[in-house]
Coordinates of C-alpha atoms and ligand atoms in Angstrom, one line a residue:
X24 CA 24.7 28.4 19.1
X25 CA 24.6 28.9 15.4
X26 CA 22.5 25.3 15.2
X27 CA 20.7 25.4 18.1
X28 CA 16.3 25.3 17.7
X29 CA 15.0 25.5 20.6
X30 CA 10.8 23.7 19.9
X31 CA 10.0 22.8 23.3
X32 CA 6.3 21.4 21.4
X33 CA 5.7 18.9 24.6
X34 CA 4.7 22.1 26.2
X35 CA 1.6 22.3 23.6
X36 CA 0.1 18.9 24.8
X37 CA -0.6 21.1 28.3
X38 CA -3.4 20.5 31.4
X39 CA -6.5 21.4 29.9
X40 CA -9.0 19.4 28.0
X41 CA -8.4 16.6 30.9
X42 CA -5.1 16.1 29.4
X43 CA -2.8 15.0 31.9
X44 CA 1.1 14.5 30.5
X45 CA 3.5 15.7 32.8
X46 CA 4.3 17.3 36.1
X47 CA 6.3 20.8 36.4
X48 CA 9.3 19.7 38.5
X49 CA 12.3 21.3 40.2
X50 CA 15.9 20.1 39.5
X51 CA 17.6 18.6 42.9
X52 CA 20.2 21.3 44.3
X53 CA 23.8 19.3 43.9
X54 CA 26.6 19.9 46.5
X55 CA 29.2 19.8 43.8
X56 CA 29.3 19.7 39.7
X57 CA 32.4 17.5 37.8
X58 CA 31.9 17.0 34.3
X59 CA 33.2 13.2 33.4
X60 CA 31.7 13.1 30.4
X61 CA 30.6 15.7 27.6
X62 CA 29.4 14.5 24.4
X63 CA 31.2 17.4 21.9
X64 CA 30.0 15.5 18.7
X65 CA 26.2 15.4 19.7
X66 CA 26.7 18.9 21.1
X67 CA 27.7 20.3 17.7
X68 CA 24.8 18.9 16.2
X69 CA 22.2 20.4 18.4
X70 CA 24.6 24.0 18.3
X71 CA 25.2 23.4 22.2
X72 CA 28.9 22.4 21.5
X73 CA 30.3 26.0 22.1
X74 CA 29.3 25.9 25.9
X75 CA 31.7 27.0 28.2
X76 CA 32.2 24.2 31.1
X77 CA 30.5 26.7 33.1
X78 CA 27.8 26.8 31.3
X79 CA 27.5 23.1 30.7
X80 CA 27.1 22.5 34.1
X81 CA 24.9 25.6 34.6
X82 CA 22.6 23.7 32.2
X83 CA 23.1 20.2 32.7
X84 CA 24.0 20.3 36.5
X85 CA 21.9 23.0 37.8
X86 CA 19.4 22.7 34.7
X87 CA 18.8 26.8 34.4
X88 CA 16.5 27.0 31.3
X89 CA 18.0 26.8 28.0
X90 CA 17.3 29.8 26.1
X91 CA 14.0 29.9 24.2
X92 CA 13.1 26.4 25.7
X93 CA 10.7 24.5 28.4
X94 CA 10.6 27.4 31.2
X95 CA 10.7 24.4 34.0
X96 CA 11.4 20.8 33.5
X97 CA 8.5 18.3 33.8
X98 CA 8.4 15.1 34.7
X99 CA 6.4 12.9 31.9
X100 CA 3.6 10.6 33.5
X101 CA 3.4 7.3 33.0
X102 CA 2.6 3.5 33.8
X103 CA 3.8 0.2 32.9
X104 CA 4.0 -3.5 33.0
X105 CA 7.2 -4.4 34.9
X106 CA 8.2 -8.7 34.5
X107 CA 4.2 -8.1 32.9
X108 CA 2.7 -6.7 36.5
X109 CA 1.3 -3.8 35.8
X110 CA 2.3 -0.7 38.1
X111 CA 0.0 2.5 38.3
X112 CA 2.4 4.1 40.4
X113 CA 5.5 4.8 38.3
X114 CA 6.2 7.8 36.2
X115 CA 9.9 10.0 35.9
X116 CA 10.8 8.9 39.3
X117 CA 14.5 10.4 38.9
X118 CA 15.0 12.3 35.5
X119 CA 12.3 14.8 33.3
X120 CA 11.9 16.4 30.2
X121 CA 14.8 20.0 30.4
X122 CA 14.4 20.6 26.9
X123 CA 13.3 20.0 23.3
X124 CA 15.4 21.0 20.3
X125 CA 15.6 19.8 16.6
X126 CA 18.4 18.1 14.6
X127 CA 19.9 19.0 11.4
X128 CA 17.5 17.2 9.9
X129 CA 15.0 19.0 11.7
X130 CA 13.5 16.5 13.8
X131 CA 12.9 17.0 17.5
X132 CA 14.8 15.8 20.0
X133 CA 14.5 15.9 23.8
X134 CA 17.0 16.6 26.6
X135 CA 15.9 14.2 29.3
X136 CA 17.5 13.4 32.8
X137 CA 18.3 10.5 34.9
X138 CA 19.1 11.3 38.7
X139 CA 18.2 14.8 38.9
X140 CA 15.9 14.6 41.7
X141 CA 12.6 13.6 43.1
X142 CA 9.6 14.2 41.2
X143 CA 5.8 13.1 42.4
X144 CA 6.8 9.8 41.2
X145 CA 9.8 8.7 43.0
X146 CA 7.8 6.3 45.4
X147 CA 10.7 4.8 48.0
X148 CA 13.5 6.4 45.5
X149 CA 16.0 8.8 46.0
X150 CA 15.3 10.5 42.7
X151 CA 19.1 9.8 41.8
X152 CA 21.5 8.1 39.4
X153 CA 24.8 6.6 40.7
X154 CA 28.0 7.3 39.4
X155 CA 28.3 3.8 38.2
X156 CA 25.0 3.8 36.7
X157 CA 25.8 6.7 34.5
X158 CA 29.3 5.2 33.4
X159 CA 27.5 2.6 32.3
X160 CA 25.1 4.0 30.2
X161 CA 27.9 6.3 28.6
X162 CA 29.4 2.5 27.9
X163 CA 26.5 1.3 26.2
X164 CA 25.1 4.4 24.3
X165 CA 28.2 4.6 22.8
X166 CA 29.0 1.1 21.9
X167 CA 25.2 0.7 20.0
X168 CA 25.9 4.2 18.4
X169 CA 29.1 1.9 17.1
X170 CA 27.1 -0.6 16.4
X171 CA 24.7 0.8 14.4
X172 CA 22.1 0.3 16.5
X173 CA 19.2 3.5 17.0
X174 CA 19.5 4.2 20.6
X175 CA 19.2 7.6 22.6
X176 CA 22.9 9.1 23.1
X177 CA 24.1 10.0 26.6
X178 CA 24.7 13.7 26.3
X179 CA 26.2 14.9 30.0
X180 CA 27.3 13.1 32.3
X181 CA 28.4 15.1 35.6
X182 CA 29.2 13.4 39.2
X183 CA 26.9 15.1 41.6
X184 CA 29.2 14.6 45.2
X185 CA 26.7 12.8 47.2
X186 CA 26.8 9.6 49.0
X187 CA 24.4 7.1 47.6
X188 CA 22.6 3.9 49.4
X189 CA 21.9 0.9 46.7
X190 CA 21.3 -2.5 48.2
X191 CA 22.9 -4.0 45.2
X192 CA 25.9 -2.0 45.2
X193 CA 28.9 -1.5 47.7
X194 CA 27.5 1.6 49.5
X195 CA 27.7 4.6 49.9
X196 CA 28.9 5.2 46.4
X197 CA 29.2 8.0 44.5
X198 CA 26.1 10.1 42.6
X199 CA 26.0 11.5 39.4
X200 CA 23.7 13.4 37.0
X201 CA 23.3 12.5 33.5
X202 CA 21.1 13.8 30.1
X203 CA 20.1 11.8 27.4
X204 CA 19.5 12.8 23.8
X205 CA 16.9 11.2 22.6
X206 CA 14.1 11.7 19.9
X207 CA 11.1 11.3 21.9
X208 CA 10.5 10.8 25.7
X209 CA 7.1 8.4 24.6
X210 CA 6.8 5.4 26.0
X211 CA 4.4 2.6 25.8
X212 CA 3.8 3.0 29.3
X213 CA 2.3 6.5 28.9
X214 CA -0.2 5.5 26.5
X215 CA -1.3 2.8 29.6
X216 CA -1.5 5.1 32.0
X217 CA -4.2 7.4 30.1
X218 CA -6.0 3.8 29.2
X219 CA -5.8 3.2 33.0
X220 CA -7.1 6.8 33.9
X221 CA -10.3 5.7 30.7
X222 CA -8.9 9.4 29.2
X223 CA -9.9 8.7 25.6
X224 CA -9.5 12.4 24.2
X225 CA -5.5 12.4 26.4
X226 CA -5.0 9.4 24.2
X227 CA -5.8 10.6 21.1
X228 CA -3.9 14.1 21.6
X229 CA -0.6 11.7 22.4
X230 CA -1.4 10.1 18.9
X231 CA -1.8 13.5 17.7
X232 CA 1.6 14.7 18.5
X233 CA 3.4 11.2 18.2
X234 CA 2.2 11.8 14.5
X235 CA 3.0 15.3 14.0
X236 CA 6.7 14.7 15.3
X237 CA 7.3 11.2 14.2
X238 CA 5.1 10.0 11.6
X239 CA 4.5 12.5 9.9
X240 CA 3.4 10.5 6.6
X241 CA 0.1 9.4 8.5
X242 CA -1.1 13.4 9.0
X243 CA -3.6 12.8 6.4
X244 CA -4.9 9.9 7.9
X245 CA -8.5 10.2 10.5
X246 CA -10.3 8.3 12.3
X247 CA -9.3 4.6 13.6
X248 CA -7.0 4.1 10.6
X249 CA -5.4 7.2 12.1
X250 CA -4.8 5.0 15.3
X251 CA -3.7 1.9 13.6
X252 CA -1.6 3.0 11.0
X253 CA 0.3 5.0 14.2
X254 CA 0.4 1.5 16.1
X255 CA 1.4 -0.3 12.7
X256 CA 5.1 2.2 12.3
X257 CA 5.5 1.5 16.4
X258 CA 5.1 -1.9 15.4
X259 CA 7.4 -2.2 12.9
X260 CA 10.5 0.0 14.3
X261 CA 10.1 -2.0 17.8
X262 CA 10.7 -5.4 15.6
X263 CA 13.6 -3.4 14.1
X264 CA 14.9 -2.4 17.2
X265 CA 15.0 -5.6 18.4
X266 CA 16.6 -6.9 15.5
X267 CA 19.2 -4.5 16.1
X268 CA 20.0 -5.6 19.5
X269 CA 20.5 -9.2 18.2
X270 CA 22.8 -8.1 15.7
X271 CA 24.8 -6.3 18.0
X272 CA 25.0 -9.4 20.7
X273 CA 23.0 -7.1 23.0
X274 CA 20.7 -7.7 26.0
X275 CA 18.8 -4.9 27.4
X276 CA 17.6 -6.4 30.0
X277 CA 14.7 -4.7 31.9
X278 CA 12.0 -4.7 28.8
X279 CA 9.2 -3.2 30.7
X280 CA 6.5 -1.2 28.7
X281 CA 8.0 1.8 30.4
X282 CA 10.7 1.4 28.9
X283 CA 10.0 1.3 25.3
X284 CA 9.4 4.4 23.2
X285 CA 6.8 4.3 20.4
X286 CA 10.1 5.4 18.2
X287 CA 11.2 2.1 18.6
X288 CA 14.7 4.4 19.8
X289 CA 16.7 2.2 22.1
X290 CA 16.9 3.9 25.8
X291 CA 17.5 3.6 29.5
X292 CA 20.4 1.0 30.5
X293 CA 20.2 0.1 33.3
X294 CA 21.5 -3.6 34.0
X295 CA 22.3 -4.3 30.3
X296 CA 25.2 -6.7 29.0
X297 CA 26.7 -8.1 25.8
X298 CA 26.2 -11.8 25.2
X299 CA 30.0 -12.7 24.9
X300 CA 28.6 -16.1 22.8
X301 CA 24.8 -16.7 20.8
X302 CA 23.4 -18.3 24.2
X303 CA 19.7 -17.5 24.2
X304 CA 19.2 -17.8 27.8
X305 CA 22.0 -15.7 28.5
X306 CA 20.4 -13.2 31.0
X307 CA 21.3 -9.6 31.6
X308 CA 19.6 -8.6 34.7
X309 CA 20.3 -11.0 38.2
X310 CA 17.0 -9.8 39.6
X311 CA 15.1 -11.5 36.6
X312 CA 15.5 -14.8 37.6
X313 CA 13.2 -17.1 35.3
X314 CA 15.3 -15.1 32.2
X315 CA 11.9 -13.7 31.0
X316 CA 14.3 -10.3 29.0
X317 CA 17.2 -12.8 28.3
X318 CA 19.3 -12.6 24.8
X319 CA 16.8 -15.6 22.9
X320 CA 13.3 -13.8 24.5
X321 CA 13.4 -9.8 23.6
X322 CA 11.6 -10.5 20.0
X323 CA 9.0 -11.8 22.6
X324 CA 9.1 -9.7 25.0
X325 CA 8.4 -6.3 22.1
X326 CA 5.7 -8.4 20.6
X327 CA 4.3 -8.6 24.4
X328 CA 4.4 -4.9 25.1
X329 CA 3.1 -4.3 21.5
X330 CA 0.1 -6.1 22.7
X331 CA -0.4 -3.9 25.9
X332 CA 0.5 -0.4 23.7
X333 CA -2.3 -2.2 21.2
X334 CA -4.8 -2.6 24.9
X335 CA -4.5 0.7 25.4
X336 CA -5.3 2.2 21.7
X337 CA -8.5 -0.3 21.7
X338 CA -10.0 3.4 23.3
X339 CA -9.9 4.8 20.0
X340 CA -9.5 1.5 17.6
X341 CA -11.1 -1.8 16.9
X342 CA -9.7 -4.4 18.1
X343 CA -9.3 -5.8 14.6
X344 CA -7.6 -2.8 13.0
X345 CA -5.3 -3.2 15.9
X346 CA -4.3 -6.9 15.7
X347 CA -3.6 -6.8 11.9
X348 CA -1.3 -4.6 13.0
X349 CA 0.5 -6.4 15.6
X350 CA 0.0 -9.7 13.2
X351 CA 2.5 -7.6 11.0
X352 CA 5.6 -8.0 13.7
X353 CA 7.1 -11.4 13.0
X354 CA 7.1 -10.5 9.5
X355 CA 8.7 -7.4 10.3
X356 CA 11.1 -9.0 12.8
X357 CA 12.3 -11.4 9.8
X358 CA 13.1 -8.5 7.7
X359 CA 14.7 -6.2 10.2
X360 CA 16.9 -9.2 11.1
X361 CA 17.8 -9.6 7.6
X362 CA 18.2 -6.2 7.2
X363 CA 20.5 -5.8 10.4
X364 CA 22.5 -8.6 10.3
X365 CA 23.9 -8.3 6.5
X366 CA 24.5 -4.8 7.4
X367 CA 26.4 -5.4 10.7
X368 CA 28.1 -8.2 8.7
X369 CA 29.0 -5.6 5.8
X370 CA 27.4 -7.5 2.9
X371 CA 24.3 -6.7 0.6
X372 CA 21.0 -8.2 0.5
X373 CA 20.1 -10.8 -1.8
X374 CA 16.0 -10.3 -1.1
X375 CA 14.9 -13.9 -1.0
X376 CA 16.8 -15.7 1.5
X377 CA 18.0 -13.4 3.5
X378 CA 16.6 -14.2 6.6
X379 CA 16.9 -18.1 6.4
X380 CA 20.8 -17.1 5.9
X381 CA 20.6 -15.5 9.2
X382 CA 18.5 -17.9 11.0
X383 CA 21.5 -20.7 9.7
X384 CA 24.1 -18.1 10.5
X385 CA 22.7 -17.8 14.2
X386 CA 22.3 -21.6 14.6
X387 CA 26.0 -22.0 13.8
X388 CA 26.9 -19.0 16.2
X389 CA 24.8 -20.8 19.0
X390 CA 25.7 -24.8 18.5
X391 CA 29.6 -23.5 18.1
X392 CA 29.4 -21.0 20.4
X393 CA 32.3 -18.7 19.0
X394 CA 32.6 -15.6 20.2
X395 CA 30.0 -12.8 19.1
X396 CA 31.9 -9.6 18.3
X397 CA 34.6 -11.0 16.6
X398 CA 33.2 -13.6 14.1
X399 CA 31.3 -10.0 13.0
X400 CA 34.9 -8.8 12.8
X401 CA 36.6 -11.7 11.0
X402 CA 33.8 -11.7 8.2
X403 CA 33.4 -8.1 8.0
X404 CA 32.2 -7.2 4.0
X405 CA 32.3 -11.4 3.2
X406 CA 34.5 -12.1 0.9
X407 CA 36.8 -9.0 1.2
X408 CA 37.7 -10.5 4.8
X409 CA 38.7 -14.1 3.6
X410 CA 42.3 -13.5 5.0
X411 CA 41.5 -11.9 7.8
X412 CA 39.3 -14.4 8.9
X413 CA 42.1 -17.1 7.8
X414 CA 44.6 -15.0 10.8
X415 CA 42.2 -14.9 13.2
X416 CA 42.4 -15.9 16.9
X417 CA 39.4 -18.4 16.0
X418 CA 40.4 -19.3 12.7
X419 CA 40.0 -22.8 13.7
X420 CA 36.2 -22.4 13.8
X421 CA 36.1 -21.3 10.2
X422 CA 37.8 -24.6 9.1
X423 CA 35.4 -26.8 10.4
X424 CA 33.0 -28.5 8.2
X425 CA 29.7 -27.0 9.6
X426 CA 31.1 -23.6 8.9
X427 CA 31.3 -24.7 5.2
X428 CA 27.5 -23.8 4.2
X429 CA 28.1 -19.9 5.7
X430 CA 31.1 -19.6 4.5
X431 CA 30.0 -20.1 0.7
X432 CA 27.1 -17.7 1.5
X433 CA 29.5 -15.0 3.1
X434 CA 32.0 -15.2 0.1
X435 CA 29.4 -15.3 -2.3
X436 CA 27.6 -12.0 -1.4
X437 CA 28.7 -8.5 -2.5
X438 CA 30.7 -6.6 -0.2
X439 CA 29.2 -3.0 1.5
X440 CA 31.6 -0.2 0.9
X441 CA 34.9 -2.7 1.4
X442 CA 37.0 0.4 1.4
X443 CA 35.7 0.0 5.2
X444 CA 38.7 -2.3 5.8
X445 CA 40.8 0.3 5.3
X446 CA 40.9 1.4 8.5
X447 CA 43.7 0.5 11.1
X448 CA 40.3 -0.6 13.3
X449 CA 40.6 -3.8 11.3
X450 CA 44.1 -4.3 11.4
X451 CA 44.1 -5.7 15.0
X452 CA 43.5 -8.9 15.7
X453 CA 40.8 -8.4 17.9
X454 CA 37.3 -6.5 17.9
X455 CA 36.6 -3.7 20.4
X456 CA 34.0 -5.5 23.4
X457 CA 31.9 -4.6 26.0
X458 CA 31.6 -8.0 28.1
X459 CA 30.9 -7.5 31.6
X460 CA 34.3 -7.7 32.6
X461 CA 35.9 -5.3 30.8
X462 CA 32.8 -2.8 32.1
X463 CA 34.0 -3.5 35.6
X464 CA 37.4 -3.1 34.6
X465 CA 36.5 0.1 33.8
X466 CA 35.0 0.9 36.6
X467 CA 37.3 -0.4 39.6
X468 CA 40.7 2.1 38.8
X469 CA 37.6 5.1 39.3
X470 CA 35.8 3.8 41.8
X471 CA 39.8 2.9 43.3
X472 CA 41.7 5.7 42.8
X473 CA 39.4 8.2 40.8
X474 CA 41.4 7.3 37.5
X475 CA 39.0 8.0 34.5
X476 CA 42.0 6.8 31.9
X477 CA 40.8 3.4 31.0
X478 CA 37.2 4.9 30.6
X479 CA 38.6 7.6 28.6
X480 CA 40.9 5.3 26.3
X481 CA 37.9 2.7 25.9
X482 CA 36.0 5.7 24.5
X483 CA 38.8 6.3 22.1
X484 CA 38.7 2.9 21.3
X485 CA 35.1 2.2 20.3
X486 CA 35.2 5.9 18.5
X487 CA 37.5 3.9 16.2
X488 CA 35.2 1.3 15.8
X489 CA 32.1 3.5 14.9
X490 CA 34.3 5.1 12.7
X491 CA 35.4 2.3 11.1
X492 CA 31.8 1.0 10.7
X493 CA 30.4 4.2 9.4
X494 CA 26.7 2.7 9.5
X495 CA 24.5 5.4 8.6
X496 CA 23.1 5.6 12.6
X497 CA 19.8 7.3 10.6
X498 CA 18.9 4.1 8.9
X499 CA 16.0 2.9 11.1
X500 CA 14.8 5.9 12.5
X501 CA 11.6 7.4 11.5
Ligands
AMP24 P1 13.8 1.8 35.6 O1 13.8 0.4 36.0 O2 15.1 2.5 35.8 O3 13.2 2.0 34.2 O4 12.8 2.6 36.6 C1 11.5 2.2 36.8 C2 10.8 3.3 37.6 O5 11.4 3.5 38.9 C3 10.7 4.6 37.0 O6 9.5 5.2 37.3 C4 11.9 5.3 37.6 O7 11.7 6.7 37.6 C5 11.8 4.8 39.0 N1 13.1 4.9 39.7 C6 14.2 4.1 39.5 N2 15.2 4.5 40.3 C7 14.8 5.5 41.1 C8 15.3 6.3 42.2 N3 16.6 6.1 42.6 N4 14.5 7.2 42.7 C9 13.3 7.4 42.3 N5 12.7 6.7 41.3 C10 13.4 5.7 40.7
MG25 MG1 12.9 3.3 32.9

């Protein structure tokens, strides 16, 4: 436990001065603990990786205190606007805050649950996670992480042996528990709620500590400058975020406030998908029927929750200072896409043109609708790629006219780190996907016959593929 630093500094926000954050909760008692899936890497970073299973599950089963850190979990309060209702009754429903620890670069991270338990705020819930929920978000952590994209990293994932009820799933079916890593548990939603409540002085704490942990470079700020300058960096690293989604082909797919953090850190997956073509209407989620989160509308959707995190700052800000701010996201969203997309693509930028490179590129990806993952593949580092992309399974696509204008911007650009091809990842002639049906291909031989190989040897695979990558996964975090 060489690395591990305990700082459990959510703690410090506490209940007096009228400042209401969190709930002490208890952990749900679990007929049975099987560990499916441990995240060693992330483990060894934060010094936990030299737990004995017992121990793992001692922690992240029966969550018994981790030395030195939060002496009972709580479950963070919160609001939000869900489909852009807003709901003053939600809050950790089914997961809480177990611990706070910081990195080897010394910033904090929390240890937060998903199904472990009912809290004050489960409403009509169960306070749990099923089994297939917390496959999936081992899928999708670890395919962004690949990606390059900043998202939380599921860090235990251990079925539970209870029978769940979902109407939207073949039931019973089986429960699990799961813990994210993730720097920072803050969502837009919980600034709402103190808005709601009219807590000015809660508010400005939460800015306070957002700050100290986060932006740290605004500490010698004051005043409402203090407040906007905060709201201007959650501004700018949600447009980055979703930038990063669109370069990965991704579709989150519930974009309720309450689901953002004020990190601009990707988090909770719950009905996500990759768009297997550019379709903007391509919709994750079947419950949102007029495709308000779909692939083409999660720029708009961050820029609407901006505007409701922005609503509830107006306690302590002008309404001006404020909507400079938020005046500054398409501009950031243009360079994040640039950013994002030339990286994913393994080429450097130019400056000045950039983003109208990517605009044309996405056109061309839409109109021709060729696959997502693997035109990334084909043309990974431009011009270094040219006979790859010549043998690929959609070479065809390459040779047509339209492709022509892309092409001589692809070629023309100067490779990132081209030694990248080197690895055998790039020697097949496909990419590594997540499309839906390989997720429930995944799924069926457990759910079946209890056989975790596929989901182990998919694991392997996109390993490869981050490895392959080697995006620095620090890039856009704070
Ligand atoms: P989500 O759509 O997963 O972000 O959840 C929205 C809200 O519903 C949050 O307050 C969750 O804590 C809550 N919630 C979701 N599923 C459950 C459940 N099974 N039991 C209790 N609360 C839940
Ligand atoms: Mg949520």
């Amino acid at each position: 436990m060489e690395n591990y630093k305990p700082d459990p500094v959510f703690e410090s926000l506490g209940r007096e001065k009228g400042a209401p954050f969190y709930d002490p909760v208890t952990a749900a008692a679990f007929p049975e603990h099987h560990v499916r899936y441990r995240n060693q890497r992330w483990a060894e970073k934060v010094g936990l990786g030299g737990l004995t299973e017992a121990e793992w599950i001692a922690h992240f089963g029966r969550f018994e205190p981790l030395p030195d850190n939060l002496s009972a979990p709580v479950a963070i309060r919160y609001h939000g606007h869900q489909f852009r209702t807003y709901n003053p009754d939600i809050g950790d429903g089914r997961g809480f805050l177990f611990a706070q620890l910081r990195d080897d670069r010394n910033r904090l991270l929390d240890l937060g649950t998903k199904g472990s338990g009912k809290t004050p705020y489960s409403r009509f819930g169960d306070g749990r996670l099923t089994l297939k929920g917390g496959v999936r978000e081992v899928l999708a952590t670890e395919m962004l992480e690949a990606l390059g994209v900043y998202t939380s990293k599921t860090f235990s994932l251990i079925e539970t042996g209870e029978q769940l009820y979902r109407e939207d799933e073949p039931s019973p079916t089986r429960s699990a528990v799961m813990v994210r890593l993730s720097h920072s548990h803050v969502r837009f939603g919980a600034f709402q709620r103190l808005a709601y409540e009219k807590n000015d002085e809660a508010i400005a704490a939460l800015v306070d500590y957002c700050i100290a942990q986060f932006y740290p470079a605004l500490n010698s700020k004051s005043g409402e400058a203090r407040v906007a300058a905060f709201f201007g960096k959650v501004v700018q690293h949600t447009a980055q975020l979703v930038a990063q989604w669109m370069a990965a082909g991704f579709v989150h797919g519930v974009l309720n406030t309450d689901n953002m953090n004020v990190t601009g850190e990707s988090f909770d997956y719950g009905p996500w998908r990759f768009a297997p073509v550019a379709d903007p209407s391509f919709t994750a989620a079947y419950f949102d029927q007029t495709g308000l989160y779909a692939f083409g509308r999660q720029a708009e959707a961050g820029a609407w929750n901006l505007a409701q995190l922005g609503g509830a700052l107006s306690l302590l800000a002008s309404a001006d200072a404020l909507n400079e701010a938020l005046q500054s996201f398409s501009g950031a969203y243009e360079e994040a896409m640039a950013e994002a997309f030339l990286r994913r693509l393994g080429i450097e930028r130019k400056g000045e043109g950039d983003f109208a490179f990517v605009a044309n590129f996405l056109k061309w990806m839409t109109e021709t609708g060729a696959p997502y993952e693997q035109v990334f593949f084909d043309w990974f580092c431009g011009s270094a790629s040219e006979e790859r992309a010549a043998k690929s399974p959609v070479a065809e696509l390459y040779g047509q006219d339209k492709f022509s204008e892309i092409r001589s911007a692809l070629t023309a650009a100067t490779p990132e780190k081209p030694e990248r091809l080197a690895h055998e990842y790039f020697n097949a002639p496909k990419p590594c996907t997540m499309l839906i049906d390989e997720v429930e291909a995944i799924w069926a031989p457990i759910a079946e016959k209890d056989d975790w190989s596929i989901f182990e040897k998919k694991l392997e695979a996109i390993a490869a593929m981050r490895e392959a990558h080697d995006f620095a996964a620090s890039r856009f975090s704070p």
